[in-house]
Coordinates of C-alpha atoms in Angstrom, one line a residue:
Chain A
X1 CA 94.7 95.0 74.8
X2 CA 97.7 95.1 72.6
X3 CA 100.9 94.2 74.4
X4 CA 103.5 97.1 75.2
X5 CA 106.5 96.5 73.0
X6 CA 104.6 96.1 70.7
X7 CA 102.7 99.0 70.9
X8 CA 105.7 101.3 71.2
X9 CA 107.4 99.9 68.5
X10 CA 104.3 101.4 66.3
X11 CA 104.5 104.3 67.8
X12 CA 108.2 105.1 66.5
X13 CA 107.3 103.5 63.2
X14 CA 104.3 105.5 63.0
X15 CA 105.9 108.7 64.4
X16 CA 108.7 108.3 62.4
X17 CA 112.2 107.6 64.3
X18 CA 112.1 105.9 68.0
X19 CA 112.8 108.7 70.0
X20 CA 111.4 109.6 73.7
X21 CA 111.4 113.1 75.3
X22 CA 112.4 113.3 78.7
X23 CA 110.1 115.5 80.7
X24 CA 112.4 116.3 83.8
X25 CA 111.2 120.0 85.0
X26 CA 112.4 122.2 87.0
X27 CA 111.1 125.4 88.5
X28 CA 113.8 127.7 88.4
X29 CA 114.7 126.9 84.4
X30 CA 111.3 127.4 83.8
X31 CA 110.5 129.7 80.6
X32 CA 110.0 133.0 82.2
X33 CA 106.0 133.7 82.2
X34 CA 106.1 130.7 84.2
X35 CA 108.1 131.9 86.8
X36 CA 107.6 132.0 90.4
X37 CA 110.2 133.1 92.2
X38 CA 109.5 132.2 96.4
X39 CA 106.8 129.8 95.9
X40 CA 105.6 127.5 97.8
X41 CA 105.0 124.2 96.4
X42 CA 101.5 124.6 95.6
X43 CA 102.4 127.0 93.4
X44 CA 105.7 125.7 92.3
X45 CA 103.1 122.6 91.8
X46 CA 101.0 124.8 89.4
X47 CA 103.8 126.4 87.8
X48 CA 105.1 123.0 86.4
X49 CA 101.7 121.9 85.4
X50 CA 101.5 124.6 83.7
X51 CA 105.3 124.1 81.7
X52 CA 104.3 120.5 81.5
X53 CA 101.0 120.8 79.8
X54 CA 103.0 123.5 76.9
X55 CA 105.5 120.1 76.5
X56 CA 102.9 117.8 75.6
X57 CA 101.1 120.4 72.9
X58 CA 104.2 121.3 71.3
X59 CA 105.5 117.2 71.5
X60 CA 102.9 115.3 70.9
X61 CA 102.3 115.2 67.4
X62 CA 105.5 115.0 67.0
X63 CA 107.7 111.7 68.9
X64 CA 105.9 108.4 70.1
X65 CA 106.4 108.9 73.5
X66 CA 107.6 110.9 76.9
X67 CA 109.2 109.8 80.1
X68 CA 108.0 111.8 83.6
X69 CA 110.5 112.4 85.5
X70 CA 109.3 111.2 89.2
X71 CA 111.3 112.7 91.2
X72 CA 110.5 116.2 89.5
X73 CA 107.1 116.3 90.4
X74 CA 107.8 114.5 94.1
X75 CA 110.0 117.3 95.5
X76 CA 106.8 120.0 95.4
X77 CA 104.9 116.6 98.1
X78 CA 101.3 116.0 97.2
X79 CA 100.6 118.8 94.9
X80 CA 103.1 117.6 92.9
X81 CA 102.1 114.0 92.7
X82 CA 99.1 115.1 91.7
X83 CA 100.6 117.3 88.8
X84 CA 102.5 114.1 87.8
X85 CA 99.5 112.1 88.1
X86 CA 97.3 114.4 85.9
X87 CA 100.1 115.5 82.9
X88 CA 100.8 111.7 82.3
X89 CA 97.0 111.1 81.8
X90 CA 97.0 114.1 79.8
X91 CA 99.7 112.6 77.7
X92 CA 97.8 109.8 77.2
X93 CA 94.6 111.4 75.9
X94 CA 97.3 113.0 73.1
X95 CA 98.4 109.7 72.2
X96 CA 101.9 109.5 73.3
X97 CA 103.6 106.5 75.0
X98 CA 103.9 107.9 78.6
X99 CA 107.3 106.1 80.8
X100 CA 106.8 107.2 84.5
X101 CA 110.9 107.2 85.3
X102 CA 110.2 106.2 88.8
X103 CA 113.2 103.5 89.7
X104 CA 110.8 101.7 92.5
X105 CA 111.7 98.5 93.4
X106 CA 111.1 96.9 96.9
X107 CA 109.9 93.7 98.3
X108 CA 106.7 91.4 98.6
X109 CA 103.9 93.4 99.8
X110 CA 105.6 96.6 99.1
X111 CA 106.3 95.9 96.0
X112 CA 102.6 94.9 94.4
X113 CA 102.1 98.4 96.4
X114 CA 104.5 99.8 93.7
X115 CA 103.3 98.5 90.9
X116 CA 99.4 99.5 91.6
X117 CA 100.4 102.8 92.6
X118 CA 102.2 103.5 90.0
X119 CA 101.1 101.4 86.9
X120 CA 97.1 101.9 87.9
X121 CA 94.9 99.6 89.8
X122 CA 92.3 98.5 88.3
X123 CA 90.4 97.6 91.2
X124 CA 90.3 100.3 92.9
X125 CA 88.0 103.5 92.4
X126 CA 89.7 106.4 91.2
X127 CA 93.2 104.9 91.1
X128 CA 94.1 106.4 87.5
X129 CA 95.5 104.6 84.9
X130 CA 98.8 105.3 85.5
X131 CA 101.9 105.8 82.9
X132 CA 102.2 102.8 80.0
X133 CA 105.5 101.9 82.1
X134 CA 107.8 102.2 84.6
X135 CA 111.8 102.4 85.2
X136 CA 112.1 99.4 87.5
X137 CA 115.5 99.3 89.8
X138 CA 116.0 95.3 90.8
X139 CA 119.2 95.0 93.0
X140 CA 116.5 93.2 95.3
X141 CA 116.0 90.3 92.8
X142 CA 113.4 88.4 90.7
X143 CA 111.1 88.6 93.2
X144 CA 111.2 92.5 93.7
X145 CA 110.5 92.4 89.7
X146 CA 107.5 90.1 89.4
X147 CA 104.6 92.0 90.9
X148 CA 105.4 95.0 88.7
X149 CA 105.1 91.8 85.2
X150 CA 102.3 90.0 87.1
X151 CA 100.5 93.4 87.0
X152 CA 101.6 95.1 83.6
X153 CA 100.9 90.9 82.1
X154 CA 97.2 92.0 83.2
X155 CA 97.2 95.5 82.2
X156 CA 99.0 95.6 78.8
X157 CA 101.7 97.7 80.3
X158 CA 105.0 97.6 80.1
X159 CA 109.3 97.9 82.4
X160 CA 112.4 99.0 81.8
X161 CA 114.7 97.8 84.3
X162 CA 117.9 99.3 85.3
X163 CA 120.9 97.4 83.4
X164 CA 123.5 99.9 82.8
X165 CA 123.9 104.0 83.7
X166 CA 125.7 106.4 81.9
X167 CA 126.4 108.3 84.5
X168 CA 130.5 109.0 86.3
X169 CA 129.9 106.7 89.2
X170 CA 127.4 103.8 87.3
X171 CA 130.4 101.4 87.3
X172 CA 131.4 102.0 90.8
X173 CA 129.4 98.6 91.3
X174 CA 127.5 97.9 87.6
X175 CA 131.4 97.1 86.9
X176 CA 132.7 94.9 89.0
X177 CA 134.2 91.9 87.8
X178 CA 132.7 88.4 88.8
X179 CA 134.0 85.3 89.5
X180 CA 132.6 83.7 86.4
X181 CA 133.4 86.1 83.7
X182 CA 131.7 90.1 82.9
X183 CA 130.6 92.4 84.9
X184 CA 127.3 92.6 87.8
X185 CA 125.8 95.3 85.0
X186 CA 125.7 92.1 82.2
X187 CA 124.6 89.5 84.9
X188 CA 121.7 91.5 85.6
X189 CA 121.5 91.7 82.0
X190 CA 121.1 87.7 82.1
X191 CA 118.2 88.3 85.0
X192 CA 116.5 90.9 82.9
X193 CA 116.1 88.6 79.6
X194 CA 114.8 85.8 81.0
X195 CA 112.6 87.7 84.0
X196 CA 110.9 88.8 80.8
X197 CA 111.6 85.4 78.9
X198 CA 107.8 84.7 79.4
X199 CA 106.2 88.1 78.4
X200 CA 107.0 88.6 75.1
X201 CA 104.9 90.2 72.5
X202 CA 103.9 89.5 68.8
X203 CA 106.7 92.2 67.4
X204 CA 109.4 89.2 69.7
X205 CA 110.3 91.9 72.5
X206 CA 109.1 91.5 76.5
X207 CA 107.0 94.4 78.3
X208 CA 110.6 93.8 80.7
X209 CA 112.7 96.4 78.9
X210 CA 115.8 97.6 79.9
X211 CA 117.5 101.1 81.0
X212 CA 121.2 100.9 78.9
X213 CA 123.5 104.1 80.0
X214 CA 124.4 105.7 75.9
X215 CA 127.8 106.7 76.7
X216 CA 129.5 103.1 76.2
X217 CA 129.2 101.8 73.0
X218 CA 131.0 98.4 73.9
X219 CA 128.8 97.8 76.8
X220 CA 125.8 98.6 74.3
X221 CA 126.7 95.7 72.3
X222 CA 127.3 93.4 74.5
X223 CA 124.3 94.2 76.5
X224 CA 122.4 93.3 73.0
X225 CA 123.6 89.9 72.8
X226 CA 122.7 89.4 76.1
X227 CA 118.7 91.0 76.1
X228 CA 118.1 90.1 72.8
X229 CA 114.4 90.4 73.6
X230 CA 114.8 93.9 75.6
X231 CA 113.9 97.4 74.6
X232 CA 116.1 99.5 75.5
X233 CA 115.3 103.0 76.8
X234 CA 118.6 104.7 76.6
X235 CA 119.0 107.9 78.0
X236 CA 122.2 110.3 78.4
X237 CA 121.8 110.9 74.5
X238 CA 122.7 115.1 73.5
X239 CA 123.4 116.5 77.0
X240 CA 124.3 114.0 79.0
X241 CA 126.9 113.5 75.5
X242 CA 125.9 109.8 74.4
X243 CA 127.3 109.7 70.9
X244 CA 126.1 108.3 67.9
X245 CA 128.1 105.5 67.5
X246 CA 126.7 105.0 71.4
X247 CA 123.5 104.4 70.0
X248 CA 123.8 103.0 67.1
X249 CA 125.3 100.0 69.6
X250 CA 121.6 99.9 71.1
X251 CA 119.4 98.6 68.0
X252 CA 119.4 95.2 67.2
X253 CA 120.6 94.3 63.3
X254 CA 116.7 95.7 62.3
X255 CA 117.2 98.4 63.7
X256 CA 115.0 98.4 65.7
X257 CA 114.9 97.4 70.0
X258 CA 115.5 100.9 71.6
X259 CA 114.3 104.4 72.1
X260 CA 116.9 107.4 72.8
X261 CA 115.7 109.7 75.4
X262 CA 117.0 113.3 75.5
X263 CA 115.8 115.6 78.3
X264 CA 117.5 119.0 78.6
X265 CA 118.5 119.6 75.4
X266 CA 114.3 119.4 74.3
X267 CA 113.2 120.5 77.5
X268 CA 114.9 123.5 77.6
X269 CA 115.5 124.3 74.5
X270 CA 113.8 128.0 74.8
X271 CA 117.3 128.9 76.9
X272 CA 119.3 128.9 73.4
X273 CA 116.1 130.1 70.8
X274 CA 114.9 133.6 72.4
X275 CA 111.0 133.9 71.8
X276 CA 108.0 131.5 72.3
X277 CA 109.2 128.3 74.4
X278 CA 107.3 126.0 72.9
X279 CA 107.7 126.3 69.1
X280 CA 111.5 126.2 70.2
X281 CA 110.6 122.7 72.4
X282 CA 108.9 121.1 69.2
X283 CA 111.9 122.0 67.2
X284 CA 114.5 120.6 69.0
X285 CA 112.2 117.5 69.0
X286 CA 112.4 117.0 65.7
X287 CA 116.1 118.1 65.6
X288 CA 116.1 115.2 68.3
X289 CA 114.2 113.1 65.2
X290 CA 116.8 113.6 62.6
X291 CA 119.1 113.1 63.9
X292 CA 118.5 109.9 65.3
X293 CA 116.9 109.3 61.8
X294 CA 120.5 110.1 59.9
X295 CA 122.4 107.5 62.6
X296 CA 119.6 104.3 61.7
X297 CA 120.1 105.6 58.2
Chain B
X1 CA 121.4 120.0 114.9
X2 CA 122.2 116.9 116.5
X3 CA 123.6 114.4 114.4
X4 CA 121.5 112.0 113.0
X5 CA 123.1 108.7 114.6
X6 CA 123.6 110.1 117.6
X7 CA 120.0 110.8 117.8
X8 CA 119.2 107.9 116.8
X9 CA 121.5 105.7 119.7
X10 CA 120.2 108.0 122.2
X11 CA 116.6 107.9 121.2
X12 CA 117.0 104.1 121.5
X13 CA 118.6 104.7 125.4
X14 CA 116.4 106.5 126.5
X15 CA 113.3 103.9 125.2
X16 CA 114.8 100.6 126.4
X17 CA 115.8 99.2 123.4
X18 CA 117.0 99.3 119.1
X19 CA 113.6 98.6 117.7
X20 CA 111.7 100.1 115.3
X21 CA 107.7 100.0 114.4
X22 CA 107.7 99.5 110.3
X23 CA 104.1 101.4 109.2
X24 CA 103.1 98.9 106.5
X25 CA 99.5 99.9 106.2
X26 CA 97.5 97.7 103.9
X27 CA 94.0 98.7 103.4
X28 CA 92.0 95.1 103.7
X29 CA 94.3 94.2 107.2
X30 CA 93.2 97.8 109.1
X31 CA 91.2 97.0 112.2
X32 CA 87.6 96.1 111.3
X33 CA 86.2 99.4 112.5
X34 CA 88.3 101.2 110.0
X35 CA 87.3 98.7 106.8
X36 CA 86.0 101.0 104.0
X37 CA 85.0 98.5 101.0
X38 CA 85.1 99.8 98.3
X39 CA 87.0 102.9 98.0
X40 CA 88.1 104.9 96.1
X41 CA 91.4 106.5 97.1
X42 CA 90.4 109.3 99.0
X43 CA 88.3 106.8 101.5
X44 CA 91.4 104.3 101.0
X45 CA 94.0 107.5 102.1
X46 CA 91.7 108.3 104.9
X47 CA 90.9 105.2 106.4
X48 CA 94.6 105.0 106.3
X49 CA 95.1 107.9 108.1
X50 CA 93.0 107.2 110.7
X51 CA 94.7 103.7 111.5
X52 CA 98.4 105.2 111.5
X53 CA 96.9 107.9 114.0
X54 CA 96.2 105.2 116.3
X55 CA 99.8 103.5 115.9
X56 CA 101.4 106.7 116.3
X57 CA 99.8 106.4 119.0
X58 CA 99.5 103.8 120.7
X59 CA 103.6 102.8 120.1
X60 CA 104.8 106.4 120.8
X61 CA 105.9 106.3 124.0
X62 CA 107.1 103.4 123.8
X63 CA 109.7 102.6 120.7
X64 CA 112.7 105.0 119.4
X65 CA 111.7 105.0 115.7
X66 CA 108.9 104.6 113.3
X67 CA 109.7 103.5 109.5
X68 CA 107.3 103.9 107.2
X69 CA 106.8 102.3 103.9
X70 CA 106.1 104.3 101.1
X71 CA 104.9 101.8 98.6
X72 CA 101.6 102.2 100.7
X73 CA 101.2 105.7 100.8
X74 CA 101.9 106.1 97.3
X75 CA 99.0 103.3 96.4
X76 CA 96.5 105.8 96.9
X77 CA 97.9 107.8 94.5
X78 CA 98.2 111.9 95.8
X79 CA 95.6 111.7 98.8
X80 CA 97.9 108.8 99.8
X81 CA 100.9 110.9 99.5
X82 CA 99.7 113.5 101.4
X83 CA 98.9 110.8 104.7
X84 CA 102.1 109.8 104.2
X85 CA 104.1 113.6 105.0
X86 CA 101.1 114.4 107.1
X87 CA 101.8 111.5 109.6
X88 CA 105.3 111.4 109.1
X89 CA 105.2 114.9 110.5
X90 CA 102.9 113.4 113.3
X91 CA 105.1 111.1 114.3
X92 CA 108.2 113.5 114.7
X93 CA 106.2 115.7 117.0
X94 CA 105.7 112.9 119.3
X95 CA 108.7 112.1 119.6
X96 CA 109.8 109.1 117.3
X97 CA 112.5 108.8 115.1
X98 CA 111.3 108.3 111.9
X99 CA 112.5 106.9 108.8
X100 CA 111.3 107.4 105.4
X101 CA 111.5 103.9 103.5
X102 CA 111.5 104.7 100.4
X103 CA 114.5 103.2 98.6
X104 CA 115.0 105.5 95.9
X105 CA 117.7 106.8 94.2
X106 CA 118.5 108.3 91.1
X107 CA 121.4 110.7 89.0
X108 CA 121.8 114.6 89.1
X109 CA 119.6 116.6 89.2
X110 CA 116.8 113.8 89.9
X111 CA 118.8 113.1 92.8
X112 CA 118.9 116.1 94.0
X113 CA 115.4 116.5 93.7
X114 CA 114.2 113.2 95.6
X115 CA 116.7 114.2 98.2
X116 CA 114.8 117.7 98.5
X117 CA 111.2 116.1 98.4
X118 CA 112.0 112.8 100.7
X119 CA 113.8 114.7 103.4
X120 CA 112.5 118.2 103.5
X121 CA 113.7 120.7 101.6
X122 CA 115.1 124.0 103.2
X123 CA 114.3 126.5 101.0
X124 CA 110.9 125.9 99.6
X125 CA 108.0 127.3 102.3
X126 CA 105.7 125.3 102.8
X127 CA 107.7 121.5 102.1
X128 CA 107.1 120.2 105.4
X129 CA 110.7 118.9 107.8
X130 CA 110.2 115.5 106.0
X131 CA 111.4 112.3 107.7
X132 CA 115.2 112.1 109.6
X133 CA 116.0 109.7 107.7
X134 CA 115.9 108.1 104.0
X135 CA 116.6 104.2 102.2
X136 CA 117.9 104.4 99.4
X137 CA 119.1 101.9 96.6
X138 CA 122.9 103.1 95.2
X139 CA 122.9 100.4 92.4
X140 CA 123.8 103.5 90.6
X141 CA 127.1 104.1 92.6
X142 CA 128.3 107.4 94.6
X143 CA 127.0 110.2 92.0
X144 CA 123.4 108.7 93.1
X145 CA 124.0 109.5 97.2
X146 CA 125.7 112.5 97.6
X147 CA 123.1 114.8 96.6
X148 CA 121.4 112.6 99.9
X149 CA 124.6 112.9 102.2
X150 CA 125.4 116.7 101.5
X151 CA 121.3 117.6 102.4
X152 CA 121.5 115.4 105.4
X153 CA 125.0 116.9 106.3
X154 CA 123.1 120.6 105.9
X155 CA 119.7 119.4 107.7
X156 CA 120.6 116.8 110.2
X157 CA 119.7 114.4 108.9
X158 CA 119.8 110.4 108.3
X159 CA 120.5 107.1 105.1
X160 CA 119.6 103.9 104.9
X161 CA 121.1 102.0 101.5
X162 CA 120.3 99.5 100.8
X163 CA 123.0 96.9 101.0
X164 CA 121.5 93.1 101.4
X165 CA 117.8 92.1 102.1
X166 CA 116.3 88.5 103.2
X167 CA 113.6 88.2 100.5
X168 CA 114.3 84.5 98.6
X169 CA 115.9 86.5 95.8
X170 CA 117.9 89.0 97.5
X171 CA 120.8 86.6 96.2
X172 CA 120.7 86.4 92.2
X173 CA 122.1 89.9 92.2
X174 CA 123.6 90.8 96.1
X175 CA 125.4 87.4 96.1
X176 CA 127.0 87.1 93.2
X177 CA 130.9 86.2 93.6
X178 CA 133.7 88.8 92.9
X179 CA 136.7 88.2 91.0
X180 CA 138.7 89.9 93.8
X181 CA 136.6 87.8 96.3
X182 CA 133.4 88.5 98.3
X183 CA 129.9 89.0 97.0
X184 CA 128.6 92.3 95.6
X185 CA 127.0 92.9 99.0
X186 CA 130.7 93.0 100.1
X187 CA 131.3 95.5 97.5
X188 CA 128.4 97.6 98.3
X189 CA 128.9 97.7 102.1
X190 CA 132.6 98.7 102.0
X191 CA 131.7 101.1 99.5
X192 CA 128.7 102.1 102.0
X193 CA 131.6 102.9 104.4
X194 CA 133.5 104.5 102.2
X195 CA 130.9 107.1 101.6
X196 CA 129.2 107.5 104.4
X197 CA 133.1 107.6 106.6
X198 CA 133.2 111.5 105.8
X199 CA 130.1 112.2 108.1
X200 CA 130.8 110.0 111.6
X201 CA 129.3 111.8 114.9
X202 CA 130.3 112.0 118.3
X203 CA 128.8 108.1 118.4
X204 CA 131.0 107.2 116.3
X205 CA 128.3 106.5 114.0
X206 CA 128.1 107.6 110.3
X207 CA 124.4 109.3 109.4
X208 CA 124.7 107.3 106.0
X209 CA 123.7 104.1 107.7
X210 CA 122.7 100.2 105.9
X211 CA 119.7 98.2 105.7
X212 CA 120.9 94.1 106.1
X213 CA 118.4 91.8 106.1
X214 CA 118.4 89.7 108.9
X215 CA 117.7 86.0 107.8
X216 CA 121.8 85.5 107.2
X217 CA 124.0 85.5 110.9
X218 CA 127.0 84.7 108.6
X219 CA 126.4 87.4 105.9
X220 CA 126.1 90.0 109.3
X221 CA 129.3 89.0 111.1
X222 CA 130.9 89.6 107.3
X223 CA 129.3 92.9 107.3
X224 CA 129.5 94.1 110.1
X225 CA 133.0 94.2 109.9
X226 CA 133.2 96.3 106.9
X227 CA 130.9 98.8 107.8
X228 CA 131.9 99.2 111.8
X229 CA 130.6 103.1 111.3
X230 CA 127.1 102.4 109.8
X231 CA 124.0 101.6 112.0
X232 CA 122.6 98.3 110.8
X233 CA 118.5 99.1 110.2
X234 CA 117.5 95.5 109.8
X235 CA 114.3 94.3 108.1
X236 CA 112.9 90.4 109.0
X237 CA 112.1 89.9 112.4
X238 CA 109.4 88.4 113.7
X239 CA 107.2 87.5 109.8
X240 CA 110.0 87.4 107.7
X241 CA 111.6 84.5 109.5
X242 CA 114.7 86.5 111.1
X243 CA 116.5 84.6 114.1
X244 CA 117.7 85.5 117.5
X245 CA 121.4 85.1 115.8
X246 CA 120.6 87.0 113.3
X247 CA 120.1 89.9 115.1
X248 CA 122.3 89.6 117.3
X249 CA 125.3 89.1 114.2
X250 CA 124.0 92.8 113.5
X251 CA 125.4 94.2 116.6
X252 CA 129.0 95.6 117.2
X253 CA 130.3 93.9 120.4
X254 CA 129.4 97.4 122.7
X255 CA 125.8 96.2 121.9
X256 CA 124.7 99.6 119.4
X257 CA 124.8 99.8 115.9
X258 CA 122.0 98.5 114.7
X259 CA 118.2 98.8 115.0
X260 CA 115.3 96.1 114.5
X261 CA 112.0 96.8 112.7
X262 CA 109.0 94.7 113.2
X263 CA 105.8 95.7 110.4
X264 CA 103.4 92.7 110.0
X265 CA 104.0 90.8 113.6
X266 CA 103.5 94.9 115.9
X267 CA 101.0 96.6 113.0
X268 CA 98.7 93.6 112.6
X269 CA 99.0 92.3 116.3
X270 CA 95.5 92.8 117.0
X271 CA 94.4 90.2 114.1
X272 CA 94.8 87.3 116.7
X273 CA 93.7 89.4 120.1
X274 CA 90.8 90.9 119.8
X275 CA 89.9 94.2 122.0
X276 CA 90.7 96.8 121.5
X277 CA 93.3 97.0 118.6
X278 CA 95.2 99.8 119.4
X279 CA 96.2 97.9 123.2
X280 CA 97.0 94.9 121.0
X281 CA 99.7 96.8 119.0
X282 CA 100.9 98.1 121.9
X283 CA 101.6 95.0 124.0
X284 CA 102.9 93.9 120.4
X285 CA 105.4 97.0 120.7
X286 CA 106.6 95.9 124.5
X287 CA 106.9 92.4 122.9
X288 CA 109.3 93.0 120.0
X289 CA 111.4 95.4 122.8
X290 CA 111.4 92.5 125.4
X291 CA 112.4 90.3 122.9
X292 CA 115.3 91.8 121.1
X293 CA 116.8 93.5 124.5
X294 CA 116.6 89.5 126.0
X295 CA 118.5 89.2 122.3
X296 CA 121.3 91.4 123.6
X297 CA 121.5 90.2 127.2

């Protein structure tokens, strides 16, 4: 069983760029042939399944990693959740490293249940294998994160804890100044580094990574120092406004340690490019790789 | 359409105590007749459905409110999620105010999707009605909370944002001291008060409440002042070690403004009381009411 961080970094190397395509399907934005106006939850979930199958097919040979936005599937209740799990399985079969972006967080036995339900449960028949990694919200503290770490160690999985987000309101809590110096996000970063320290792979990176938004290069540089052994999952490139400097700041000097995610700019690339929608998505994935390679060159 | 806070407080009054039974079913702890060793996800979800039906039947006429722990259902993938939604519907039909304890939080369109999927979507055929209220994790800031507020206003629903939790690790982030005074939890409390201010009902309480753990009376007193218009959802009574003083501190001087939740001590009451498991649960719910009434007397 290969350590998650080693597996992710190796996939980035073999596919030629540390990028991730975010799969955040939105019913109203599907390619015209897949649209189903007035759909009920079952029809909606099925249309999304067809779209995601196409997306996986378009990008599987091009990128190392995809990230599934749980909210976009949960919206369609249990039919949507079934599509979420089945498409994660398909993506893994196609050789992609798969991140479940569910931002879960709870305490005690609830945290154990979230871990088992979202990262696969090796003791429960028929429970599926789940994504390779999961995003977490660690506001509840270390005992809310530990059950996820324990299961990840056991199953070769990974985690990304929310540290710094790129949305306009992200500062309200994450940016608060602490009495002992630094911000709340800095303190969370130190905790994440500490929680992940016992689970470092051969690559030198922990199975516990961090979500660090790509819109503030000063932040990213500081967080990079506070979390040398965390792989940064960096959303906000492209549609959300992250720049080349923002992205560069997320990597270690050896140009490893981060994975750059783009969602809308790849997923809905067909909006700006008439013709075959799968081709437009594949082209956008290649563009993303080239942009990130250029930034790191 | 009655405002959520008004509806919840009225239910507490008519049922005689501001209490909530937490529905956190655990397969291995079900009553003996419902146990299914070696179950797959479908059998597990079905056993949990039978148990939760019994729990709802046992407590519906006794307590104002139940809280469903999403993690315990998500563990069994989409069959579990179907049981979650169907049992929430059943509980609402039985006249209970229902809280979905899912601790969701994300930004932009993902927050909108979580809101629609977890609080009901009035435009999507077959999407169900969802629980009356949902718990949130607001670490991502105000723009992560606003889509939930907007949908709640539209649909007469409510929210409870995590402010202070009672778990051993809760202090690590929530307890950090800020440069400008107070703790991170205090700052979150002020933000929650501010975010909820535009959505206050006739009762004087906002549709945006707060989760405040019941283990630190000093904390609760301070948070009560910072959030005068928030209904506190107070877990940690009973099994998690909250005391009478802790509970009292969560209420306003008029003895309103909080709802006390007990999960394991009610749900698994049959462990300590042989015979009819539904009867044991009903008796424990009555005990919970009497304890809280005595504290408030």
